[in-house]
Coordinates of C-alpha atoms and ligand atoms in Angstrom, one line a residue:
X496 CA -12.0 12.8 13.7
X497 CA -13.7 12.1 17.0
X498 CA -14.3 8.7 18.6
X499 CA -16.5 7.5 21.5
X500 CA -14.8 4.2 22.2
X501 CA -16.8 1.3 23.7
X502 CA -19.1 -0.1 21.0
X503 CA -18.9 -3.3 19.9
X504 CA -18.6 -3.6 15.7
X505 CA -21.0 -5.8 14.3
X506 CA -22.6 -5.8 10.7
X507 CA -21.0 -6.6 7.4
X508 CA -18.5 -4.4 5.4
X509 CA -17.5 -3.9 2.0
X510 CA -14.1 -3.9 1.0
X511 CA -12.6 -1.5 -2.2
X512 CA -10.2 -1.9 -4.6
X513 CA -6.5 -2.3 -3.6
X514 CA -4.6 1.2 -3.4
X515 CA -1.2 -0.6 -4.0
X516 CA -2.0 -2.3 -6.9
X517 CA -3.9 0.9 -8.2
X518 CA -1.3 3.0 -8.2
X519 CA 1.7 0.8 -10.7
X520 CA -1.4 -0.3 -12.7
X521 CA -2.8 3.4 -13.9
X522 CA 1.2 4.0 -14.2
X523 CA 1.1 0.9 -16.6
X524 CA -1.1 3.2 -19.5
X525 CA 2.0 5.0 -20.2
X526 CA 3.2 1.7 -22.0
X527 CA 0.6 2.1 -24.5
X528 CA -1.5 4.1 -27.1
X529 CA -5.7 4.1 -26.6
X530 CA -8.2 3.9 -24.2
X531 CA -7.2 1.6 -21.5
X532 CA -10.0 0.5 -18.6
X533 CA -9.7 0.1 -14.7
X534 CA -12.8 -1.3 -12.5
X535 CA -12.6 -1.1 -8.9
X536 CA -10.6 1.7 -8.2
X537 CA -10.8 3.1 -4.8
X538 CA -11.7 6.6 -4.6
X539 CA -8.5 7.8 -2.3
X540 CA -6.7 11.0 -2.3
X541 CA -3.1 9.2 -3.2
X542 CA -5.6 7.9 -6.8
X543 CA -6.5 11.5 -7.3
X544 CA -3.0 12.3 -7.2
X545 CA -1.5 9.8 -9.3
X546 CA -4.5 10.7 -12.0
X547 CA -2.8 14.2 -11.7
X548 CA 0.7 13.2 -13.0
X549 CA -0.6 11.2 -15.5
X550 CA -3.0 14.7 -16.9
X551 CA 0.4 16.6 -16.8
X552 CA 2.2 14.1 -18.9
X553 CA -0.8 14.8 -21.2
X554 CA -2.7 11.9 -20.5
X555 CA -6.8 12.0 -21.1
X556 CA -8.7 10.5 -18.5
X557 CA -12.5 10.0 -18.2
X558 CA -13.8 8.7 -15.0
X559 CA -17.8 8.6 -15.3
X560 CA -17.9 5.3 -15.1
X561 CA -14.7 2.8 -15.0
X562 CA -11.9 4.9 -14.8
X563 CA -10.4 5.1 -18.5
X564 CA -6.8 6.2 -19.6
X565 CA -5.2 7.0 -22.7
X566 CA -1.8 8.0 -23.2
X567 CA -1.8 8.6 -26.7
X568 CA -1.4 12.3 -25.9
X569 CA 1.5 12.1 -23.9
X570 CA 4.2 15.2 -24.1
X571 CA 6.4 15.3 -20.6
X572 CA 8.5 12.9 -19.7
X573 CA 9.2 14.9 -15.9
X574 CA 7.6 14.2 -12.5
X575 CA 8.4 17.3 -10.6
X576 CA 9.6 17.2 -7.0
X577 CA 6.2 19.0 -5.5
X578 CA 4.1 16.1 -6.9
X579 CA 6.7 13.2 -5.4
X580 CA 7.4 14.5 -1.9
X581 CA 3.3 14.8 -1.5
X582 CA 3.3 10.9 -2.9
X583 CA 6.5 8.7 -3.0
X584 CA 5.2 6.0 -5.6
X585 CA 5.2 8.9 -8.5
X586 CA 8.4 6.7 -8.4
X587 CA 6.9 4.5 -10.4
X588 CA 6.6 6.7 -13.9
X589 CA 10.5 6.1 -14.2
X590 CA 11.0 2.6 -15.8
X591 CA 7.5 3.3 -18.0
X592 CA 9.2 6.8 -19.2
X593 CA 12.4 5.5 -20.4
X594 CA 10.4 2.1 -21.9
X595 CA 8.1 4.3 -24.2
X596 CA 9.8 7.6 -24.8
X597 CA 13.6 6.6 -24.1
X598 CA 14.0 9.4 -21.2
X599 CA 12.5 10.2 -17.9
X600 CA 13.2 13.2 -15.5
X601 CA 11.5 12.0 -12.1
X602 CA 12.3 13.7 -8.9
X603 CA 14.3 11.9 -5.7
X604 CA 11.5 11.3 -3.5
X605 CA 13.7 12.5 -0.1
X606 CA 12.9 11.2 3.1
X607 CA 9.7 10.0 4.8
X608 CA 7.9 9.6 7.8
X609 CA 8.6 5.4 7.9
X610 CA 12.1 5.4 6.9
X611 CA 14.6 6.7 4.5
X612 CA 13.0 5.0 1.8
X613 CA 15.8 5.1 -0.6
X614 CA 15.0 4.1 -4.4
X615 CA 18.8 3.1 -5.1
X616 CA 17.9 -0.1 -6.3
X617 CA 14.8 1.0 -8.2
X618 CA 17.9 3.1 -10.1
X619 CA 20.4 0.3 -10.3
X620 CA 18.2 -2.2 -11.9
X621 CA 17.1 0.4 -14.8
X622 CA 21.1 1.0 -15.3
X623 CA 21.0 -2.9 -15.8
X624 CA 18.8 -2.6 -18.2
X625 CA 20.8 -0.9 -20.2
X626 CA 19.4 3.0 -19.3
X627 CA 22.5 6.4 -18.6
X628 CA 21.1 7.3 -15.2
X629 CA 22.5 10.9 -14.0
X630 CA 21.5 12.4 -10.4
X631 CA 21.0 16.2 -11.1
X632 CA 19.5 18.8 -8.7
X633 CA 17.8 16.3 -6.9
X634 CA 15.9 14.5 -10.2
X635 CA 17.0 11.0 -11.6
X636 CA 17.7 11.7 -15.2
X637 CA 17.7 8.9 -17.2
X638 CA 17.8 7.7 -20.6
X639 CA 18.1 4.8 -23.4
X640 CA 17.4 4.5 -26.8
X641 CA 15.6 0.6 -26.3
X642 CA 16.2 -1.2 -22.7
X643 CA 18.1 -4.6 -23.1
X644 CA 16.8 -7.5 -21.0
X645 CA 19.7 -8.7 -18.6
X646 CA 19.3 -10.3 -15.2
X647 CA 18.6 -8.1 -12.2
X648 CA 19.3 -9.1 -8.8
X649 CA 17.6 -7.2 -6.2
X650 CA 19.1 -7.1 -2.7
X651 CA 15.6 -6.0 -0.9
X652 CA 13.0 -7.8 -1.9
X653 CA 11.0 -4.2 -2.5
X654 CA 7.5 -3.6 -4.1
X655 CA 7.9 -0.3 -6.2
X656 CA 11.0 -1.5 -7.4
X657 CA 9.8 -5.0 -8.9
X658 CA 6.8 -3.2 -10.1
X659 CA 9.1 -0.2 -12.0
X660 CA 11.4 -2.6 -13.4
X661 CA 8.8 -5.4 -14.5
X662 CA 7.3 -2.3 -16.6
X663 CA 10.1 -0.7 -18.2
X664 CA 11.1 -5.1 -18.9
X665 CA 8.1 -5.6 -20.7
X666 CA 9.1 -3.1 -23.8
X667 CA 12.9 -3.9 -23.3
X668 CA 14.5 -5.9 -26.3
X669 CA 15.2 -9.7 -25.1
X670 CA 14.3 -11.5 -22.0
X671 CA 15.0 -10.4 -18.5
X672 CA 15.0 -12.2 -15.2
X673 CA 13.6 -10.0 -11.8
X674 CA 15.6 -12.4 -8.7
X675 CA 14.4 -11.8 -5.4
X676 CA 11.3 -10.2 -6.8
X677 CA 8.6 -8.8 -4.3
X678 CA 5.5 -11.5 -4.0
X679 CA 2.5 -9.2 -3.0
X680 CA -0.8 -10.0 -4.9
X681 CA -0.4 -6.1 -6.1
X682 CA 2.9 -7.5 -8.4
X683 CA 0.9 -10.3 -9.7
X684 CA -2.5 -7.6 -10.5
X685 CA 0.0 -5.3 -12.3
X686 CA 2.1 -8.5 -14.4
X687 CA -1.9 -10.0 -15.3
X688 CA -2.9 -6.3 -16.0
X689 CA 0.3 -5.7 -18.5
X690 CA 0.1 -9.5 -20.0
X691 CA -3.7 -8.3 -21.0
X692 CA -1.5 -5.9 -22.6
X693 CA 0.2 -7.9 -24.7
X694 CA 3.3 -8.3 -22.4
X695 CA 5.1 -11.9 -21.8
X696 CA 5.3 -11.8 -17.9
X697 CA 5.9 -14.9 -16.2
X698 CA 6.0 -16.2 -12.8
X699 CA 4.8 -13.0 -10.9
X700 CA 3.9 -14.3 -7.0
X701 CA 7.5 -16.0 -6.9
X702 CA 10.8 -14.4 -6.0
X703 CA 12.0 -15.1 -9.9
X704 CA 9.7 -13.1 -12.5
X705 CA 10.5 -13.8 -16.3
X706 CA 9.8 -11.0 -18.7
X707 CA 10.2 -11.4 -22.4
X708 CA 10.0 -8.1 -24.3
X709 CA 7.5 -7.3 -27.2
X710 CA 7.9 -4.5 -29.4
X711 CA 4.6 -2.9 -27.8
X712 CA 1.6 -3.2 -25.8
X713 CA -1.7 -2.3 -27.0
X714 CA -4.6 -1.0 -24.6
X715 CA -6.8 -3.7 -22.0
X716 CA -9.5 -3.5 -19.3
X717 CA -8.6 -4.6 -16.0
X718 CA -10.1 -5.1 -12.6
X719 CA -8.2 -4.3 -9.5
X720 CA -8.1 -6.8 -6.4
X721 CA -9.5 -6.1 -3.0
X722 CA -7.5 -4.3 -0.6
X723 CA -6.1 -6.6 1.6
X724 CA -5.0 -3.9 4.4
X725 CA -8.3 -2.3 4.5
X726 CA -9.7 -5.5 4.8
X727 CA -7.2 -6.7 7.4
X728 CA -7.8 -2.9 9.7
X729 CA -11.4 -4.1 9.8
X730 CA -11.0 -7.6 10.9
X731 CA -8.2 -6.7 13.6
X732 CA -11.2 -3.6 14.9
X733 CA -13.8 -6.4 14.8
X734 CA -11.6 -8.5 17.3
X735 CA -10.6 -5.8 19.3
X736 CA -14.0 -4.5 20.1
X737 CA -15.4 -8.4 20.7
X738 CA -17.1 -7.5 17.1
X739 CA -18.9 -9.9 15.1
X740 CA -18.2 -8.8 11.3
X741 CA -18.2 -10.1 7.9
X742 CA -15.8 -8.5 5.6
X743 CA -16.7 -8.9 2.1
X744 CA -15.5 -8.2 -1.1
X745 CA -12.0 -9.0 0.1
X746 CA -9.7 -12.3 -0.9
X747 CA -8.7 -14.3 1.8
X748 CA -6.1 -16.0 0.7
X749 CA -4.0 -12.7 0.4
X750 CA -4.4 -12.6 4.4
X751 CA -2.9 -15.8 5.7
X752 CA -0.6 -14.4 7.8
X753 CA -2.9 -11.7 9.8
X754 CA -5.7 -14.4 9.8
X755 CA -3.2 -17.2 11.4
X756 CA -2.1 -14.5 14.5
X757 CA -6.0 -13.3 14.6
X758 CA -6.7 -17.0 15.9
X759 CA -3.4 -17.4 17.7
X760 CA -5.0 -14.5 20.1
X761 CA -8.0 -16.1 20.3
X762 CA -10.5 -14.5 17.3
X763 CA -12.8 -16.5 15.8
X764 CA -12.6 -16.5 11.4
X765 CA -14.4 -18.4 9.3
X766 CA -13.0 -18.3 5.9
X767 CA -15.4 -18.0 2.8
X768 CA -15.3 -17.0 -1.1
X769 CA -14.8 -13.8 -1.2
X770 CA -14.8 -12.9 2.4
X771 CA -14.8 -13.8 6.2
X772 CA -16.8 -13.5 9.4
X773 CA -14.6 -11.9 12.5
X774 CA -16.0 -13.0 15.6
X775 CA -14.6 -12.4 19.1
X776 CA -14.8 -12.0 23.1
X777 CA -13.4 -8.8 24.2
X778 CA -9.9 -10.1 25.8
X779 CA -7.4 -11.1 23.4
X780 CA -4.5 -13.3 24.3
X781 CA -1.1 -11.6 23.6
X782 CA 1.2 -12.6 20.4
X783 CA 4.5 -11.9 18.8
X784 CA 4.3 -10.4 15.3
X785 CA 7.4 -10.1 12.8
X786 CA 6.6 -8.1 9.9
X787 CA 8.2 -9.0 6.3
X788 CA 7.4 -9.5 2.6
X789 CA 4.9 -10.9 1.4
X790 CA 3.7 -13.5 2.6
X791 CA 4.9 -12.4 6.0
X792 CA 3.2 -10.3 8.5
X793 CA 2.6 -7.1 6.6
X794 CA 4.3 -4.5 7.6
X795 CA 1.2 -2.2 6.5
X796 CA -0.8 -4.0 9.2
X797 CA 1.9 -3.4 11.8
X798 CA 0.4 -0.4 13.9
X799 CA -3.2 -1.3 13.7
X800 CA -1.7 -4.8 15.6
X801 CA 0.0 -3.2 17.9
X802 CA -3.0 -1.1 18.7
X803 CA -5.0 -4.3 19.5
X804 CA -2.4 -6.3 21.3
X805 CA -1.8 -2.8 23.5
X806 CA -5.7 -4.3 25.0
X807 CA -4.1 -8.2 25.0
X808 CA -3.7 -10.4 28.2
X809 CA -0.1 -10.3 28.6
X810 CA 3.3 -9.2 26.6
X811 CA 3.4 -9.0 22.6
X812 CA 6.8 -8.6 20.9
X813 CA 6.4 -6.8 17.8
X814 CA 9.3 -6.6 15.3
X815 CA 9.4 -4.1 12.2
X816 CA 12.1 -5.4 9.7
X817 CA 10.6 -3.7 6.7
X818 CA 10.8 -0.2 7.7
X819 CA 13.6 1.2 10.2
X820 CA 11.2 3.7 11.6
X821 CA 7.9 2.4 11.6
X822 CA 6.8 3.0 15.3
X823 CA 5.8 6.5 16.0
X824 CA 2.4 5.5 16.7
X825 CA 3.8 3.9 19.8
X826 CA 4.0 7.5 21.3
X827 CA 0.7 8.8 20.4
X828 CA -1.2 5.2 22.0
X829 CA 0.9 5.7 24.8
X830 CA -0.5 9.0 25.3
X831 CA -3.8 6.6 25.2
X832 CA -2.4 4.8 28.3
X833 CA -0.8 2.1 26.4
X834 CA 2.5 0.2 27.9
X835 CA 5.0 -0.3 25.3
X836 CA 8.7 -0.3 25.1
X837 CA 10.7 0.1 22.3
X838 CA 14.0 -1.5 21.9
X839 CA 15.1 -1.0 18.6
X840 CA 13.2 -2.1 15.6
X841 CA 11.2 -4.4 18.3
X842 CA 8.3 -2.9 20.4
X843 CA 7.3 -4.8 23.5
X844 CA 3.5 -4.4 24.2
X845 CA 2.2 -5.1 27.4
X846 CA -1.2 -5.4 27.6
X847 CA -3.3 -2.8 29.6
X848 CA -6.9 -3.1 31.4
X849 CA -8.2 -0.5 29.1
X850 CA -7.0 2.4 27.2
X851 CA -8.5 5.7 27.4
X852 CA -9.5 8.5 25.0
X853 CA -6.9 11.6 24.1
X854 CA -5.9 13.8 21.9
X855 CA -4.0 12.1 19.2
X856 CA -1.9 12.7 16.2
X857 CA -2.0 10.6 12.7
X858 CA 2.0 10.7 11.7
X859 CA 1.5 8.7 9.1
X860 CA -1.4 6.2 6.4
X861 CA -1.6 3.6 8.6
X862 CA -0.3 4.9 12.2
X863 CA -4.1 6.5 11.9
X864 CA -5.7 3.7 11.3
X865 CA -4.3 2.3 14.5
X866 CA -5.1 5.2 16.5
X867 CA -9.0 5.1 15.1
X868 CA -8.7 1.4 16.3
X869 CA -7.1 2.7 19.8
X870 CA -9.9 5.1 19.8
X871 CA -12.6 2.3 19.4
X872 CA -12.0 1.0 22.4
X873 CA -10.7 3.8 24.3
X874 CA -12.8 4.8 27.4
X875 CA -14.3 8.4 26.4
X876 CA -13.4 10.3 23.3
X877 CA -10.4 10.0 21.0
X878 CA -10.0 13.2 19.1
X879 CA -7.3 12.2 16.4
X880 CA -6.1 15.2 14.3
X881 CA -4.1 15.5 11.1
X882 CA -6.5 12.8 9.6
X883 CA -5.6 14.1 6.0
X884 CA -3.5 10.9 6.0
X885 CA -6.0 8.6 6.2
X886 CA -8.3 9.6 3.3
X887 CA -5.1 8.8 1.3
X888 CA -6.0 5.1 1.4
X889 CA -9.2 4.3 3.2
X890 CA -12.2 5.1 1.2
X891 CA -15.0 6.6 3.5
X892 CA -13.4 5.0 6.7
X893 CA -15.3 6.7 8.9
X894 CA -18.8 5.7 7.2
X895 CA -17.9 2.0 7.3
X896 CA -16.7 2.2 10.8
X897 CA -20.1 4.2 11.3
X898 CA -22.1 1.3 9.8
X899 CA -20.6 -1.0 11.9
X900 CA -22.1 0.6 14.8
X901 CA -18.9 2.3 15.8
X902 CA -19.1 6.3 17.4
X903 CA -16.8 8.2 15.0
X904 CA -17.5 11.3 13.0
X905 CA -15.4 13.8 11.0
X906 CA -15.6 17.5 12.0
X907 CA -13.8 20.2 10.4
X908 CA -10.5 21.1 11.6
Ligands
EPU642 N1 14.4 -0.1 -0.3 C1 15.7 0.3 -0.5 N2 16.0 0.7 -1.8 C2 15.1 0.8 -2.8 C3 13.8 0.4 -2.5 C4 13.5 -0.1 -1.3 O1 16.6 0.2 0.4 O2 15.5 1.2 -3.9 C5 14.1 -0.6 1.1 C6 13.0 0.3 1.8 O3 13.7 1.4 2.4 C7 12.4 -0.6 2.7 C8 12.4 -2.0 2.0 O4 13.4 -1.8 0.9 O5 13.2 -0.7 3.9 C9 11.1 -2.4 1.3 O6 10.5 -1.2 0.7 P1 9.6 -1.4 -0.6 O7 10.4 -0.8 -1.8 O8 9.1 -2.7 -0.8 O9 8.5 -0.3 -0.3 P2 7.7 0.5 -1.4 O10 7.6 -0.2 -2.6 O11 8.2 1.9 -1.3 C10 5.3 -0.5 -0.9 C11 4.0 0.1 -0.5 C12 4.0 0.5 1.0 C13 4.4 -0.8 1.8 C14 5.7 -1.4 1.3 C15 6.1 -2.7 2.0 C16 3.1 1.0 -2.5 C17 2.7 2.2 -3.3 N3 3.6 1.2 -1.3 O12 6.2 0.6 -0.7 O13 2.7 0.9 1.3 O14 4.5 -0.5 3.1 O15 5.6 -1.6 -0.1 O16 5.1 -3.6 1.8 O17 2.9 -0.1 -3.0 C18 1.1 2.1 2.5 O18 0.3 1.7 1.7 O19 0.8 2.7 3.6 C19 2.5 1.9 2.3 C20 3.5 2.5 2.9

């Protein structure tokens, strides 16, 4: 990708459906029989992917118009290891598997760009559950003739995890009780998607989730909400560049937290129904970002702050708790001319007069986005390669940055 920093962004652009809450809520057709119906689906390469595992588990999928599922057909219960190591949240087949066919085969996912990633407690709560887990040649095997509802505990409040278990808890037999349950609005999508289902989920947003178990679900239609880090990358490029943008389509009140440090450094918002309007003056005053759970600072917003602050008037502290290894953007913007230290899991960003274009390197979904950002307003041309990670959850990135007014194009490798 190659970017000509130095334009301002103004326009308005339109915000797709929410990767994260598409992935666990296609997963969720394997809890039922029939035709089951998904609007707003982003068109991403990570989508296309998990379609994939769900065609090898035998499911039929038509995608002309909504993107429709049915599982009816289902005959494999395995997600090999060359389909997780290309996308870690095939994780989330397990607890559905063992819920609708008593056994699962799913592959370790290894380790990752962003941290270890371990899925230990993804494992331990489907053992409370009542499921023989095994560790075999690098696959989970695991297995139950019917889950029993039981209290689970988790000690990381952690996204997939909640997710896997509140599936595999909605066919279990008796209650069960998810404490320190992730919050993200992509939890509460999924639980509203499975009640349509039939399911008895209850309390999904809080850190307690109920689940009662049913003896099945039957098939539903289901929209999927905004995506709140696409929409948060374009209102962090619209202050960066002194941009004046509306981003619409997106839900504001699942951005409280980037909105509130947007103002803190000085960026006009203005909050509407179904959107808001970024405005801002080039200079943006420095501030201190700790990402956490929802409805912290998201950590999936992390580098495309720290790209902005790298242009701020003073010294930003930015602290990763999430991931352990969630900076190796830093050495690709400092290649940009950026000043930043790291000192353990906190990065201390001292703001520059300007950065300036270079050759770059996407290590990971979101360190690209911040690099694009970098790029933006970069003196001369960014020329950012390995940008195969970014089509995995931005949907024609490039085009809406383009419609903005922005200088970036794709050229083949
Ligand atoms: N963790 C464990 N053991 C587990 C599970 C998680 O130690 O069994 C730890 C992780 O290593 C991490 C923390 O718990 O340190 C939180 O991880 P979490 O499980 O919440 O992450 P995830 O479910 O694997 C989802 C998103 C990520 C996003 C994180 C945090 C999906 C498909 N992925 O991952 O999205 O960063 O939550 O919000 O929902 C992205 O979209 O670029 C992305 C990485």
């Amino acid at each position: 990708m190659i970017i000509t920093g130095g334009e301002r962004l103004s326009g308005d652009v339109h915000i797709s459906g929410a990767k994260n809450a598409a992935l666990p809520i296609l997963v969720s057709s394997l809890l039922t029989e029939g035709w089951n119906t998904y609007h707003n689906v982003p068109d991403l390469v990570d989508i296309k992917t998990i379609k994939n595992l769900l065609g090898i588990l035998g499911a039929d999928i038509k995608d002309d118009g909504p993107l429709q599922i049915n599982t009816s057909g289902m005959n494999r219960c395995e997600a090999s290891y060359d389909l997780v190591k290309t996308m870690r949240a095939s994780i989330l087949v397990l607890g559905p598997l063992v819920a609708r066919t008593g056994e699962a085969r799913v592959s370790l996912p290894g380790g990752c760009a962003i941290g270890a990633r371990p899925v230990n407690l993804h494992i331990k709560a489907l053992q409370d559950l009542g499921a023989e887990v095994d560790l075999k040649d690098g696959y989970i095997e695991a297995k139950a003739k019917r889950l029993k509802g039981t209290t689970i505990y988790f000690d990381i409040s952690t996204v997939t995890g909640t997710e896997n278990i509140m599936m595999a808890a909605c066919l279990a037999q008796g209650m069960s009780c998810l404490k320190n349950a992730a919050r993200e609005p992509e939890v509460v999508n999924l639980a509203e998607t499975l009640n349509h289902m039939g399911a008895r989920i209850f309390g999904a947003g809080s850190d307690e989730i109920i689940v009662e178990g049913v003896e099945r679900l039957h098939p539903a239609e289901t929209t999927l909400i905004p995506d709140r880090i696409e929409a948060g990358t374009f209102m962090i490029a619209a202050g960066l560049t002194g941009g004046d943008v509306r981003i619409l389509g997106c839900d504001p009140s699942h951005l409280d937290a980037l909105i509130s440090k947007l103002r803190d450094s000085g960026v006009e918002i203005t909050v509407f129904d179904g959107g808001v309007h970024v405005r801002s003056g080039r200079t943006l005053t420095s501030v201190d970002i700790k990402t956490l759970p929802y409805p912290g600072f998201p950590t999936d917003l992390q580098a495309q702050m720290m790209a902005c602050l790298t242009c701020g008037s003073g010294l930003s502290v930015i602290t990763e708790t999430v991931f352990e290894n969630r900076f190796m953007h830093v050495g690709e913007l400092m290649r940009m001319g950026a000043d930043i230290h790291v000192q353990g899991n906190s990065a201390i960003v001292k703001g520059v007069k300007r950065l300036r274009g270079a050759q770059v390197m996407a290590t990971d979904l979101r360190a690209s986005a911040s690099l694009i950002l970098a790029g933006l307003v970069a003196e001369g041309r960014t020329e950012l390669s390995r940008v195969y990670h970014i089509d995995r959850g931005y949907q024609e990135i490039e085009k809406k940055f383009s419609a903005l007014g922005a200088d970036i194009r794709r050229v083949p490798a």
